[in-house]
GROMACS .gro file of C-alpha atoms in nm:
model
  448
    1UNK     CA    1  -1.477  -1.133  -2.122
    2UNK     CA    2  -1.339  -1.407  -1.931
    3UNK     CA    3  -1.463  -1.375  -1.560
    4UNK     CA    4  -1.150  -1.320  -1.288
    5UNK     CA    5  -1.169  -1.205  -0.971
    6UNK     CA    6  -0.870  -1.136  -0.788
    7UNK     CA    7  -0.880  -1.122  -0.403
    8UNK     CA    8  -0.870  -0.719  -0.381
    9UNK     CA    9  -0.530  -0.669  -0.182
   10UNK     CA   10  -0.435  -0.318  -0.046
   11UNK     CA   11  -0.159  -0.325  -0.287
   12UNK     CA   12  -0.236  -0.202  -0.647
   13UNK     CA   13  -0.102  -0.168  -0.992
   14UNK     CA   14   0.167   0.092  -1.085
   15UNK     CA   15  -0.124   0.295  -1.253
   16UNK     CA   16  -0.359   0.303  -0.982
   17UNK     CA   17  -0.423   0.613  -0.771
   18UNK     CA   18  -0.402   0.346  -0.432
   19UNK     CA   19  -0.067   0.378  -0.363
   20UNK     CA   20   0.104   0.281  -0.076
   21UNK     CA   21   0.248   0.586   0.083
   22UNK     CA   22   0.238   0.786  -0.178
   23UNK     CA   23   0.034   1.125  -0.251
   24UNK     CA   24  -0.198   1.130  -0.524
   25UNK     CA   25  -0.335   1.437  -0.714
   26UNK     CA   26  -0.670   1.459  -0.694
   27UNK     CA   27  -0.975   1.688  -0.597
   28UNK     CA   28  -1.051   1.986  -0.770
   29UNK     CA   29  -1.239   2.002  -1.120
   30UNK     CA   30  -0.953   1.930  -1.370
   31UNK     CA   31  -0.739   1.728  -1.194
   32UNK     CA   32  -0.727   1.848  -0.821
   33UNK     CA   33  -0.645   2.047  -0.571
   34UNK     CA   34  -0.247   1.956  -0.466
   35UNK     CA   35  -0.183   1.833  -0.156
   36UNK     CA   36   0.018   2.024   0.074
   37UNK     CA   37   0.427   2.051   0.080
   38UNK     CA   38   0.474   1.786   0.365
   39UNK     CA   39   0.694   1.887   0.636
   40UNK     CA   40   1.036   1.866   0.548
   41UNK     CA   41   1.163   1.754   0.913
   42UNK     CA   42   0.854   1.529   0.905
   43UNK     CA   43   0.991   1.332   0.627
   44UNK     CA   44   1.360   1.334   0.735
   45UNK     CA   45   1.314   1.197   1.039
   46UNK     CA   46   1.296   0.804   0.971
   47UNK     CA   47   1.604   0.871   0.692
   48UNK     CA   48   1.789   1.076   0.910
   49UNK     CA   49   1.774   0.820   1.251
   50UNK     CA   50   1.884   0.569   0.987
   51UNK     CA   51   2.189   0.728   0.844
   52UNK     CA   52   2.312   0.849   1.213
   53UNK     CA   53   2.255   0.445   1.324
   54UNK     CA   54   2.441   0.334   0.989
   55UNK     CA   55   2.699   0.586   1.052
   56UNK     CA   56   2.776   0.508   1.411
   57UNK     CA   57   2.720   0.102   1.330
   58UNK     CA   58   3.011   0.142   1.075
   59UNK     CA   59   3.214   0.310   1.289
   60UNK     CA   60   3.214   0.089   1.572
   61UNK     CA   61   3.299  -0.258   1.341
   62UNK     CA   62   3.603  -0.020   1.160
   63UNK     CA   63   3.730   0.026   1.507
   64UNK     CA   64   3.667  -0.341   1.653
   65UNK     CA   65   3.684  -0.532   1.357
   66UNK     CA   66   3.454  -0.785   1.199
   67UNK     CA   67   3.396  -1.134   1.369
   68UNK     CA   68   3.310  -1.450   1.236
   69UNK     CA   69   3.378  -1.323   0.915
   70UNK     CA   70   3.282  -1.645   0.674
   71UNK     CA   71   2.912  -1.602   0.810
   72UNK     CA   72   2.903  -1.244   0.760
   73UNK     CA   73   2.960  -1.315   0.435
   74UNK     CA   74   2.726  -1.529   0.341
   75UNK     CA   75   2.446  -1.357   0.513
   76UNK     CA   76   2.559  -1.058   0.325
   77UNK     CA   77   2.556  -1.214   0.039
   78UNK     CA   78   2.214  -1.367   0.094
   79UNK     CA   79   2.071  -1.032   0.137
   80UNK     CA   80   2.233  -0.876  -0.149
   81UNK     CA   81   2.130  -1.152  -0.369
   82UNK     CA   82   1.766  -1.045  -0.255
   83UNK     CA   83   1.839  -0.749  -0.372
   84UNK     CA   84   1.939  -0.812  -0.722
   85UNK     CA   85   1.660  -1.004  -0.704
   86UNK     CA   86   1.383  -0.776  -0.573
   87UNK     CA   87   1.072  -0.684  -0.774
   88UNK     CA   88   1.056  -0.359  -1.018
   89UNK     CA   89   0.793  -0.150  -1.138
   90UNK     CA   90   0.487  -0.304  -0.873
   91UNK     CA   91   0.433  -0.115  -0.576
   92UNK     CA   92   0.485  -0.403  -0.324
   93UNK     CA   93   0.502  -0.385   0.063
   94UNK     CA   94   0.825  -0.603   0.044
   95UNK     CA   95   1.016  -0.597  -0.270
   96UNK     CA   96   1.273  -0.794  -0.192
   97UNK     CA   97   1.227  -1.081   0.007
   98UNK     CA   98   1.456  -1.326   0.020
   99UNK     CA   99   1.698  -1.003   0.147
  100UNK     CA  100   1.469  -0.896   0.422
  101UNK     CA  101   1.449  -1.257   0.534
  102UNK     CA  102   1.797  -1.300   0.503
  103UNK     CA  103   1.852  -0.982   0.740
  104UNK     CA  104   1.644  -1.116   0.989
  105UNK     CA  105   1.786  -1.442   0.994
  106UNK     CA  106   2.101  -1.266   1.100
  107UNK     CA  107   2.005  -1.035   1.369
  108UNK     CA  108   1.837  -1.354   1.546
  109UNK     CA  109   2.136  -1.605   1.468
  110UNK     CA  110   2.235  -1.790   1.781
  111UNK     CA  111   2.443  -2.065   1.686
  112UNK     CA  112   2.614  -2.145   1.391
  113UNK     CA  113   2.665  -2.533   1.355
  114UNK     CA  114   2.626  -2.554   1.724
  115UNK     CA  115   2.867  -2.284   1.814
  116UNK     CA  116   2.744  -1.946   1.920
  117UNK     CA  117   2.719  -1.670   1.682
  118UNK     CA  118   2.955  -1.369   1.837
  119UNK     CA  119   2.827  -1.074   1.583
  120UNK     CA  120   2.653  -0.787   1.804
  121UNK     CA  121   2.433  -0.524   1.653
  122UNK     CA  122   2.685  -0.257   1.485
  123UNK     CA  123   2.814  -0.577   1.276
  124UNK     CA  124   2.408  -0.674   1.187
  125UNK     CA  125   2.327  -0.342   1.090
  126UNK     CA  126   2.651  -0.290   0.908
  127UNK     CA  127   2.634  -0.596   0.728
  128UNK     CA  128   2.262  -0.556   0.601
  129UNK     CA  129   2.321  -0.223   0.506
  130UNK     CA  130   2.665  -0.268   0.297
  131UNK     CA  131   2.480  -0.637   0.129
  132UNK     CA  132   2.169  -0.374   0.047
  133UNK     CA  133   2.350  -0.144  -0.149
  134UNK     CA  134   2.595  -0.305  -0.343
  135UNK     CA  135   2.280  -0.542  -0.426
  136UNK     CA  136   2.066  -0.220  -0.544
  137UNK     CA  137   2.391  -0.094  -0.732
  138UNK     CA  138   2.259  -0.229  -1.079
  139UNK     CA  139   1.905  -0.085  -1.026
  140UNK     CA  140   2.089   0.282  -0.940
  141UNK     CA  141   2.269   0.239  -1.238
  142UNK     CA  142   1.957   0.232  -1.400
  143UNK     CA  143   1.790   0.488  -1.223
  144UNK     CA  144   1.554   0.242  -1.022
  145UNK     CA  145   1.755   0.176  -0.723
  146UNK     CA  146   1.513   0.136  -0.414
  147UNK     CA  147   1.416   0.422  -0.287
  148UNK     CA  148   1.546   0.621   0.046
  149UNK     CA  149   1.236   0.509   0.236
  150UNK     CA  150   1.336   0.105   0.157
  151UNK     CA  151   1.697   0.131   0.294
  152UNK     CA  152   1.552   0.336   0.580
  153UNK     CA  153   1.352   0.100   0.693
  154UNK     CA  154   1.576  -0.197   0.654
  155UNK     CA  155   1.840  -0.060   0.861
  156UNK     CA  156   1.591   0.070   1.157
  157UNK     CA  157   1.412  -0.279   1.151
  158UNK     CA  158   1.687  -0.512   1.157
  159UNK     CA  159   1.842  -0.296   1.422
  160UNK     CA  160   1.499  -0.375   1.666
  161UNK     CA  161   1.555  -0.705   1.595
  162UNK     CA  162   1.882  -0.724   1.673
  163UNK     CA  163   1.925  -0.465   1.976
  164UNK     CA  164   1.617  -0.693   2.118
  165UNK     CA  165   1.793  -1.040   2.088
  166UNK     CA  166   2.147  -1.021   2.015
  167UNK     CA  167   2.316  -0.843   2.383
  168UNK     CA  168   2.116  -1.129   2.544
  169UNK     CA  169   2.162  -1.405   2.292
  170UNK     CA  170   2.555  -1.285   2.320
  171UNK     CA  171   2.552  -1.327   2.690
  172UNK     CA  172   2.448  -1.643   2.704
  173UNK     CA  173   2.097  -1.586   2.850
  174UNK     CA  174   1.909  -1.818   2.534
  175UNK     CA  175   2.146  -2.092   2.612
  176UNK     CA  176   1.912  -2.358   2.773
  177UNK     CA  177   1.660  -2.214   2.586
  178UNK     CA  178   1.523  -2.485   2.332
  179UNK     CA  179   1.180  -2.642   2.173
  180UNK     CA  180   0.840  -2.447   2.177
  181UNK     CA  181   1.035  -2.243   2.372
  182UNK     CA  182   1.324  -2.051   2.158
  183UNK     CA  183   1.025  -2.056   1.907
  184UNK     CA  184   0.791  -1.849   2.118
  185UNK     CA  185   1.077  -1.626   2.157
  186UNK     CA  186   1.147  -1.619   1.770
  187UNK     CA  187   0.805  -1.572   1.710
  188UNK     CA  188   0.704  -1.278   1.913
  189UNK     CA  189   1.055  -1.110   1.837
  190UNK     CA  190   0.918  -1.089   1.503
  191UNK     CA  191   0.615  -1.000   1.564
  192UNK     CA  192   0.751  -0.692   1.744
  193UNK     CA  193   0.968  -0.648   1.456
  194UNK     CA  194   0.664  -0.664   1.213
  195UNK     CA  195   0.478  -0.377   1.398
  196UNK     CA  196   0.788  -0.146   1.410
  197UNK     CA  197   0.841  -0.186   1.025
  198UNK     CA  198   0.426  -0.104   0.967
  199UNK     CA  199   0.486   0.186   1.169
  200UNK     CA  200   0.822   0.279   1.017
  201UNK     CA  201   0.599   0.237   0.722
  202UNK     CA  202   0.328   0.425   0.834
  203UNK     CA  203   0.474   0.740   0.966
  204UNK     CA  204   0.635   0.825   0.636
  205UNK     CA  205   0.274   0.820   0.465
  206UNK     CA  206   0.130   1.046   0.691
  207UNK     CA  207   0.359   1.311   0.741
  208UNK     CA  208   0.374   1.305   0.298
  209UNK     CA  209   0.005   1.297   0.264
  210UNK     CA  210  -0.175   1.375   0.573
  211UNK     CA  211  -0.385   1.097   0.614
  212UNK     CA  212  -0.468   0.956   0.985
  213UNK     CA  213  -0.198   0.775   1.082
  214UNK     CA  214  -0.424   0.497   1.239
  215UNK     CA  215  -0.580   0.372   0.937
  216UNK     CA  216  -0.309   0.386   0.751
  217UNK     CA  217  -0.089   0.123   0.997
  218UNK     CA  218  -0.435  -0.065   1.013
  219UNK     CA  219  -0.379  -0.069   0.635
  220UNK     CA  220  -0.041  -0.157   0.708
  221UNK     CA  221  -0.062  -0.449   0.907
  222UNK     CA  222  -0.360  -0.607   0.710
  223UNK     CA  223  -0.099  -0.610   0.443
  224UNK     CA  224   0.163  -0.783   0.640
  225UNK     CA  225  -0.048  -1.060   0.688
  226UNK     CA  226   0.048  -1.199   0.360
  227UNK     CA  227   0.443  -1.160   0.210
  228UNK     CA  228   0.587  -1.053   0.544
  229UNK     CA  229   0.429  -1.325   0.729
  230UNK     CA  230   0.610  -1.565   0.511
  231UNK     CA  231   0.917  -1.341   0.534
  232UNK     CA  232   0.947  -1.354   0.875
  233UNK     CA  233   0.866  -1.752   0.866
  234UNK     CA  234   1.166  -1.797   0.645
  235UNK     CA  235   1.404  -1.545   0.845
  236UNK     CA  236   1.368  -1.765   1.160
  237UNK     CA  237   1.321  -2.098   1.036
  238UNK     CA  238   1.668  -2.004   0.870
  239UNK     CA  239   1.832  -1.881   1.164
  240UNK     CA  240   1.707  -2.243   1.352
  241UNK     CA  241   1.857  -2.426   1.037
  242UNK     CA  242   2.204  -2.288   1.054
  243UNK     CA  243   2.254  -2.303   1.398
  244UNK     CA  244   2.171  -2.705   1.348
  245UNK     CA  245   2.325  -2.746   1.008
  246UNK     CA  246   2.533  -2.456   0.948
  247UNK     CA  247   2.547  -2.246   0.646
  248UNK     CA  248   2.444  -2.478   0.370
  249UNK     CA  249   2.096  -2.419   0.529
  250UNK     CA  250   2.068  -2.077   0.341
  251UNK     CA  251   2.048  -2.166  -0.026
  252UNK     CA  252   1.798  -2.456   0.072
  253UNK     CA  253   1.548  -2.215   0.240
  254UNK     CA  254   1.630  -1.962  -0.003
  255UNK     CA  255   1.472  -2.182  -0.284
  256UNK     CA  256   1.111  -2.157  -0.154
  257UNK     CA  257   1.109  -1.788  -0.116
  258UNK     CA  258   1.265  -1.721  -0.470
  259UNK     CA  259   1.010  -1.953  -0.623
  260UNK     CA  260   0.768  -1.793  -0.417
  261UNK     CA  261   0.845  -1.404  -0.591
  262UNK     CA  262   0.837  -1.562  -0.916
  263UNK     CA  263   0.440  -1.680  -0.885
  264UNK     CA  264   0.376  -1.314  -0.714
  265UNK     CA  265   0.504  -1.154  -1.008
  266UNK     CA  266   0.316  -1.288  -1.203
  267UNK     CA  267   0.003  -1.240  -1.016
  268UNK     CA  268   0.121  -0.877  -1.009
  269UNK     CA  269   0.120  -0.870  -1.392
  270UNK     CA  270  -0.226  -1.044  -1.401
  271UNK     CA  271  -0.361  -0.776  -1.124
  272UNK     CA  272  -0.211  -0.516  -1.323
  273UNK     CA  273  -0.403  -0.623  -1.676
  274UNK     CA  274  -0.720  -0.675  -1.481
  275UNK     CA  275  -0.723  -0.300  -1.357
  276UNK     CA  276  -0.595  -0.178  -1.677
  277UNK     CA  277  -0.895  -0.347  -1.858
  278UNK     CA  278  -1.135  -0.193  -1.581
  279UNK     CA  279  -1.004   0.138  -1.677
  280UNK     CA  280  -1.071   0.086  -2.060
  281UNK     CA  281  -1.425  -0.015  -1.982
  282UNK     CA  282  -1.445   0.287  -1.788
  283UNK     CA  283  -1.339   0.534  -2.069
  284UNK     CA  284  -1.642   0.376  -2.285
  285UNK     CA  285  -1.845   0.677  -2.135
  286UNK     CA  286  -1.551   0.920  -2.235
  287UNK     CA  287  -1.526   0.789  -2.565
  288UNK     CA  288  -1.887   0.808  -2.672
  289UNK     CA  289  -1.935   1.138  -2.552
  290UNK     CA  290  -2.159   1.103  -2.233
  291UNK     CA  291  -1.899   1.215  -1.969
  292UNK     CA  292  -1.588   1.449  -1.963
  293UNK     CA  293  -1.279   1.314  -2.001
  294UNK     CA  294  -1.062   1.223  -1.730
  295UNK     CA  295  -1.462   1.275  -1.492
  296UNK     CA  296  -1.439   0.900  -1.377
  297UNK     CA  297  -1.038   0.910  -1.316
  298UNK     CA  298  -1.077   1.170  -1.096
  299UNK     CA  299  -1.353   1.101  -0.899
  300UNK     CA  300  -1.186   0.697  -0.835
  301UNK     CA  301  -0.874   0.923  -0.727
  302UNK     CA  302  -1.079   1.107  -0.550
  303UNK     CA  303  -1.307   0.868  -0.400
  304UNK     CA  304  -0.996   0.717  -0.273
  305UNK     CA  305  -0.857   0.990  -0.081
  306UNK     CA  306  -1.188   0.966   0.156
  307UNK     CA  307  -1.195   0.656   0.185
  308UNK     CA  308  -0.855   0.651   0.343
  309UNK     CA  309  -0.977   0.932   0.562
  310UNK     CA  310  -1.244   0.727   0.663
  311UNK     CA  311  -1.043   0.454   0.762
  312UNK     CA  312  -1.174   0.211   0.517
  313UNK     CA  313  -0.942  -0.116   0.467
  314UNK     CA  314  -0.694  -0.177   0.135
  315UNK     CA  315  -0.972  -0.449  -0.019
  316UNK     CA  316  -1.270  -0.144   0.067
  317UNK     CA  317  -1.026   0.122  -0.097
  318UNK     CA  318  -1.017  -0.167  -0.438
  319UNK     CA  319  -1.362  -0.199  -0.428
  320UNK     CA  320  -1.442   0.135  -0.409
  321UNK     CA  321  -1.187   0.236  -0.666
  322UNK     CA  322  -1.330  -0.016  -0.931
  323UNK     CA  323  -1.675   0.125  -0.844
  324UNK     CA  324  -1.595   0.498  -0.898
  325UNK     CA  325  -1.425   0.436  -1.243
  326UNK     CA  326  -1.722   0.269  -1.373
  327UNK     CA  327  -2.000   0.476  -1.164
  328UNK     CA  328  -2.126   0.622  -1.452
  329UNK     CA  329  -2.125   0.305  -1.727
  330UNK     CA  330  -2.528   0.279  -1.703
  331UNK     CA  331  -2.522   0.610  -1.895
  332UNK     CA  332  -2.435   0.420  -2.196
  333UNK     CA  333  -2.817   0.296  -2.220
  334UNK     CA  334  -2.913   0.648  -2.263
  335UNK     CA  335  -3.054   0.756  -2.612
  336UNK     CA  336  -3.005   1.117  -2.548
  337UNK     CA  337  -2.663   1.198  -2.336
  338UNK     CA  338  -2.762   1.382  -2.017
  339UNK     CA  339  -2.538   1.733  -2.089
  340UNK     CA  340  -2.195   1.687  -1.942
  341UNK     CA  341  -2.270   1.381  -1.815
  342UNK     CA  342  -2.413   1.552  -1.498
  343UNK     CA  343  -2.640   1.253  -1.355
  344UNK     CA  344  -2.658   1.448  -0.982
  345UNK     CA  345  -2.870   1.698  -1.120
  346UNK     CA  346  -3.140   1.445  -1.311
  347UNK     CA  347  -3.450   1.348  -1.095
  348UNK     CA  348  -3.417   1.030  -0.854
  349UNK     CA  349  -3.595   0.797  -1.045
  350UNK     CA  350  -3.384   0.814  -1.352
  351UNK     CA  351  -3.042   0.865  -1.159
  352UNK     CA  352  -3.173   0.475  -1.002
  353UNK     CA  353  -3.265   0.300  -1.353
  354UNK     CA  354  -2.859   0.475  -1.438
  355UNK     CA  355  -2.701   0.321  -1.182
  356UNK     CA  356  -2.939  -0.039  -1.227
  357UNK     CA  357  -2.832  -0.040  -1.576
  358UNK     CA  358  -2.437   0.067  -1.505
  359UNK     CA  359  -2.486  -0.222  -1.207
  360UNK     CA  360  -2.596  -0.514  -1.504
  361UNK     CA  361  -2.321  -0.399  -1.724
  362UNK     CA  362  -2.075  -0.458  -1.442
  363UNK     CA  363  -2.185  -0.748  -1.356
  364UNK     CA  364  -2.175  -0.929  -1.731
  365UNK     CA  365  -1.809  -0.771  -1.756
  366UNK     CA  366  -1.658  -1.050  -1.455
  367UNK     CA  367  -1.591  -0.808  -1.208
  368UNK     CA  368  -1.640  -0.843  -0.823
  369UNK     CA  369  -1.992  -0.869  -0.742
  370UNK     CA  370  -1.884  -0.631  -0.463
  371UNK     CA  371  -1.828  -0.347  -0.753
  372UNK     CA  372  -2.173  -0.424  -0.898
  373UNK     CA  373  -2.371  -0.318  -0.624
  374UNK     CA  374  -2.222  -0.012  -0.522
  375UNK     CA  375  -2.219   0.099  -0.896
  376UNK     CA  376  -2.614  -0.006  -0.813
  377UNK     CA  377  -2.705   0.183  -0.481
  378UNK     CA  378  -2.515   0.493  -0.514
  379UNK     CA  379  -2.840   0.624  -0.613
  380UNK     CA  380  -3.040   0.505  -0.318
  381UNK     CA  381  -3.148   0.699  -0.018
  382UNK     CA  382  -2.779   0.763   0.178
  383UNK     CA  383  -2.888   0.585   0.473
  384UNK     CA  384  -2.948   0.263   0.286
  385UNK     CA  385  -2.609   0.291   0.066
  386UNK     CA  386  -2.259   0.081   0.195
  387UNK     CA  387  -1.994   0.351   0.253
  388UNK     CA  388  -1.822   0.296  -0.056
  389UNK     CA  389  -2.159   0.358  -0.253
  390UNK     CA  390  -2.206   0.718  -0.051
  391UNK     CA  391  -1.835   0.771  -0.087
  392UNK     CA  392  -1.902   0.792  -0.518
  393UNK     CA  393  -2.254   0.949  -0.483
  394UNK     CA  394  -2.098   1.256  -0.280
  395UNK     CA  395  -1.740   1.273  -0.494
  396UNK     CA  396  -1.915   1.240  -0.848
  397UNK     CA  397  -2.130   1.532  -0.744
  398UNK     CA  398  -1.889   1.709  -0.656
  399UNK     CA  399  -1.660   1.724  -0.949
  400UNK     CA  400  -1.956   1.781  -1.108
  401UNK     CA  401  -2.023   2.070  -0.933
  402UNK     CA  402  -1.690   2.206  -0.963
  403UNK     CA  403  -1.633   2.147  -1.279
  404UNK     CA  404  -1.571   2.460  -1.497
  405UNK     CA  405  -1.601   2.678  -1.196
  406UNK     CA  406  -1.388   2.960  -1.156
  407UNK     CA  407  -1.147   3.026  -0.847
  408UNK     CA  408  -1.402   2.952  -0.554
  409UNK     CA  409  -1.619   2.647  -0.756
  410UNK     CA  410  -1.466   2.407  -0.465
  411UNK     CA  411  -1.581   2.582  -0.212
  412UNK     CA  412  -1.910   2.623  -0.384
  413UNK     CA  413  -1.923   2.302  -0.462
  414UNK     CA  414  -1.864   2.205  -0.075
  415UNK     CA  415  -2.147   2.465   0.049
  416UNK     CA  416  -2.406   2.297  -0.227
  417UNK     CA  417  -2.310   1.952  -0.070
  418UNK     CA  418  -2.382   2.032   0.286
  419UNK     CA  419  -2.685   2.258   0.236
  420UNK     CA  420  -2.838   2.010   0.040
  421UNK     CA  421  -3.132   1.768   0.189
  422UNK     CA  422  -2.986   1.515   0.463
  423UNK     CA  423  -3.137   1.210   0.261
  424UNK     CA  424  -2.902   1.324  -0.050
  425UNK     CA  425  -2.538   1.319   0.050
  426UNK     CA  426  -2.395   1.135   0.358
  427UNK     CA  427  -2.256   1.457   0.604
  428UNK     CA  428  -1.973   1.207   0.721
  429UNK     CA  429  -1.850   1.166   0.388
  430UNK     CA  430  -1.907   1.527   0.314
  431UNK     CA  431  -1.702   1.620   0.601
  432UNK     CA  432  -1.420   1.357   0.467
  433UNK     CA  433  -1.450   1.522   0.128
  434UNK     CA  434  -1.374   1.887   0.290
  435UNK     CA  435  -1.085   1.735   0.496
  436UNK     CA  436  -0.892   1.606   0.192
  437UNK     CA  437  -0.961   1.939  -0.007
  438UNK     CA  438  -0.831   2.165   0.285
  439UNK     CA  439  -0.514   1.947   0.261
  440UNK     CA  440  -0.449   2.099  -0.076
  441UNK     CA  441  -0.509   2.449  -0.180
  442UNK     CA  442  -0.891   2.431  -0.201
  443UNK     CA  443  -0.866   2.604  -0.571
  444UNK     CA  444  -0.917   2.370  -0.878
  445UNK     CA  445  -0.709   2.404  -1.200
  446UNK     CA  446  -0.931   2.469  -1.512
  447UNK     CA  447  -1.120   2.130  -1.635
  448UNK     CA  448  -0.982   1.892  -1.877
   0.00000   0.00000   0.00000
């Protein structure tokens, strides 16, 4: 196998239980214990402020009319051509690019050409959101429109932008404003914009899943570092280029961005092949008989779900994902397959030459030397393990545990954890582990 290592992102393939924002199935000894029913006010609150700011935005440019109408035009159009254009099928933090930038070039136009751009907020909002849907109307008809969360948080974060620079830019105030300057200004307008979308972002994921809030915006501004920096690059340096050269500046700076989503995508696909090929190297175990199936797809899934709770970052949450499907690979080198394909149970000695052997095979397959080693230590003393390694030693011995249990094997399976010797299981991670169960029902569904 050809060796590739991909910078591990805190984005991840459509098949991968590290979604962004998203609740994933896991704990329990078949497939999980649920998560609970999020709130339902919780989860209508973001969608809801949107609609009533659409609403009321719409209203107010019926009554007063449109201004400037030519340029509201072609920044509509710019943003719904993002939108035809927006990526499918990958679970990206901004899927359509060109349309966000596009909507934030708007809300921080000052001049067009050299005269001064009249358009206040209600038109902004009103113009993203109209450009937005009739962009997304192909995808609906398809039955892959964006989802409610994506127009949500397009109309809220344009609207920051705009309530925080159009009254003022309108009134003149920005006038003698000019050089390193009216960039300074540009700059930390969007970065204020940036942190209300990651925790626009943010909030939505925690009130669906119930992890801390905190790590996940940590998660979510890591991410921003890299498409939504160059998002909001291209928003501003396209709202300086039309107010010098007027609106032929759009389709030059829209050029870089578009070419830009093409080489993404097909990094995506490449990301996507490499997991998928980790995941067949992972079912080797299943397939020859030495583990369950599904044991290593629920313990990455698993595995997962604490480290979020720990606050571990998106490339620690790859890492340790790669590392739990392929935990158990060293068992391969076994003559006699260990019954079930319960390693916790087998003395220390040969649960270390295991996880040394599952370590070598990792590292021949081209993987992250990162993976390697925690598929090595999880069998070492807890207090000499990296997180991710105690993270797989405590979740693999717990489906384990649970597996084939009847109604109270989890919490069974929980007790045996935490009565168990301190230099065997990490209690931190143990305590993570019983904080994702108790978000779910705490009862497993029969194995398979």
């Amino acid at each position: 196998m050809t060796s590739f290592r991909p910078r591990a992102t805190s984005s991840s393939s459509p098949s991968s239980p590290l979604r962004r924002g998203r609740p994933v199935a896991f704990p329990g000894p078949g497939s999980g214990a649920q998560h609970r029913s999020p709130a339902p006010a919780a989860l209508l609150l973001v969608p809801g402020c949107a609609g009533l700011l659409a609403l009321g935005c719409l209203a107010s440019v019926l009554v007063s009319g449109p201004v400037q109408r030519p340029v509201a035009l072609a920044f509509g159009g710019l943003v719904a051509l993002g939108e035809l254009t927006r990526r499918t099928g990958t679970e990206a933090r901004e899927a359509a690019p060109l349309g966000a930038a596009g909507a934030l070039a708007y809300a921080l136009l000052g001049d067009v050409a050299g005269q001064p751009a009249h358009h206040g907020v209600a038109q902004t909002v009103t113009v993203v959101l109209a450009a937005s849907l009739l962009g997304s109307v192909p995808y609906v008809a398809r039955g892959s429109g964006p989802v409610l969360d994506h127009l949500a948080r397009r109309v809220l974060t344009v609207a920051f932008a705009a309530v925080c620079f159009r009254p003022l830019s309108n009134q003149g105030v920005f006038d003698y404003w000019s050089g390193p300057a009216y960039a300074l200004l540009l700059i930390a307008l969007l970065a204020l914009t940036t942190l209300c979308d990651a925790v626009l972002a943010a909030a939505p994921a925690h009130a669906r899943t119930g992890w801390p809030f905190g790590p996940l915006l940590r998660e979510e501004l890591r991410g921003m570092v890299g498409i939504t920096s160059a998002v909001c690059a291209t928003g501003a340096v396209m709202a300086l280029a039309v107010s010098v050269a007027g609106l032929w500046a759009l389709p030059v700076f829209s050029v870089p961005l578009l070419l830009a989503q093409l080489s993404y995508r097909r990094y995506a696909a490449v990301r996507a092949t490499y997991r998928q090929t980790i995941a067949s190297l992972a079912r080797a175990t299943e397939i020859a008989g030495y583990t369950p199936a599904g044991h290593a797809r629920r313990v990455a899934g698993l595995g997962v779900a604490v480290g979020r709770d720990l606050g571990l970052s998106g490339a620690e949450l790859t890492v340790l994902e790669y590392a739990a499907l392929m935990h158990d690979i060293g068992q391969l080198s076994l003559v006699d397959p260990v019954p079930a394909g319960a390693t916790a149970d087998l003395p220390v000695t040969e649960q270390r030459r295991i996880a040394l052997l599952g370590g070598a095979v990792v590292r021949q397959t081209g993987v992250d030397a990162a993976v390697a080693v925690v598929v090595e230590r999880q069998a070492d003393p807890c207090r000499e393990q990296p997180v991710a390694a105690r993270i797989v030693r405590v979740v693999n011995a717990y489906e384990e545990k649970a597996r084939d249990a009847g109604p109270g094997g989890v919490l069974t399976a929980l007790e045996e954890l935490r009565l168990a010797t301190a230099g065997d299981y990490a209690p931190e991670v143990v305590e993570a582990l019983a904080r994702v169960l108790s978000r779910g029902s705490l009862t497993g569904p029969s194995a398979g």
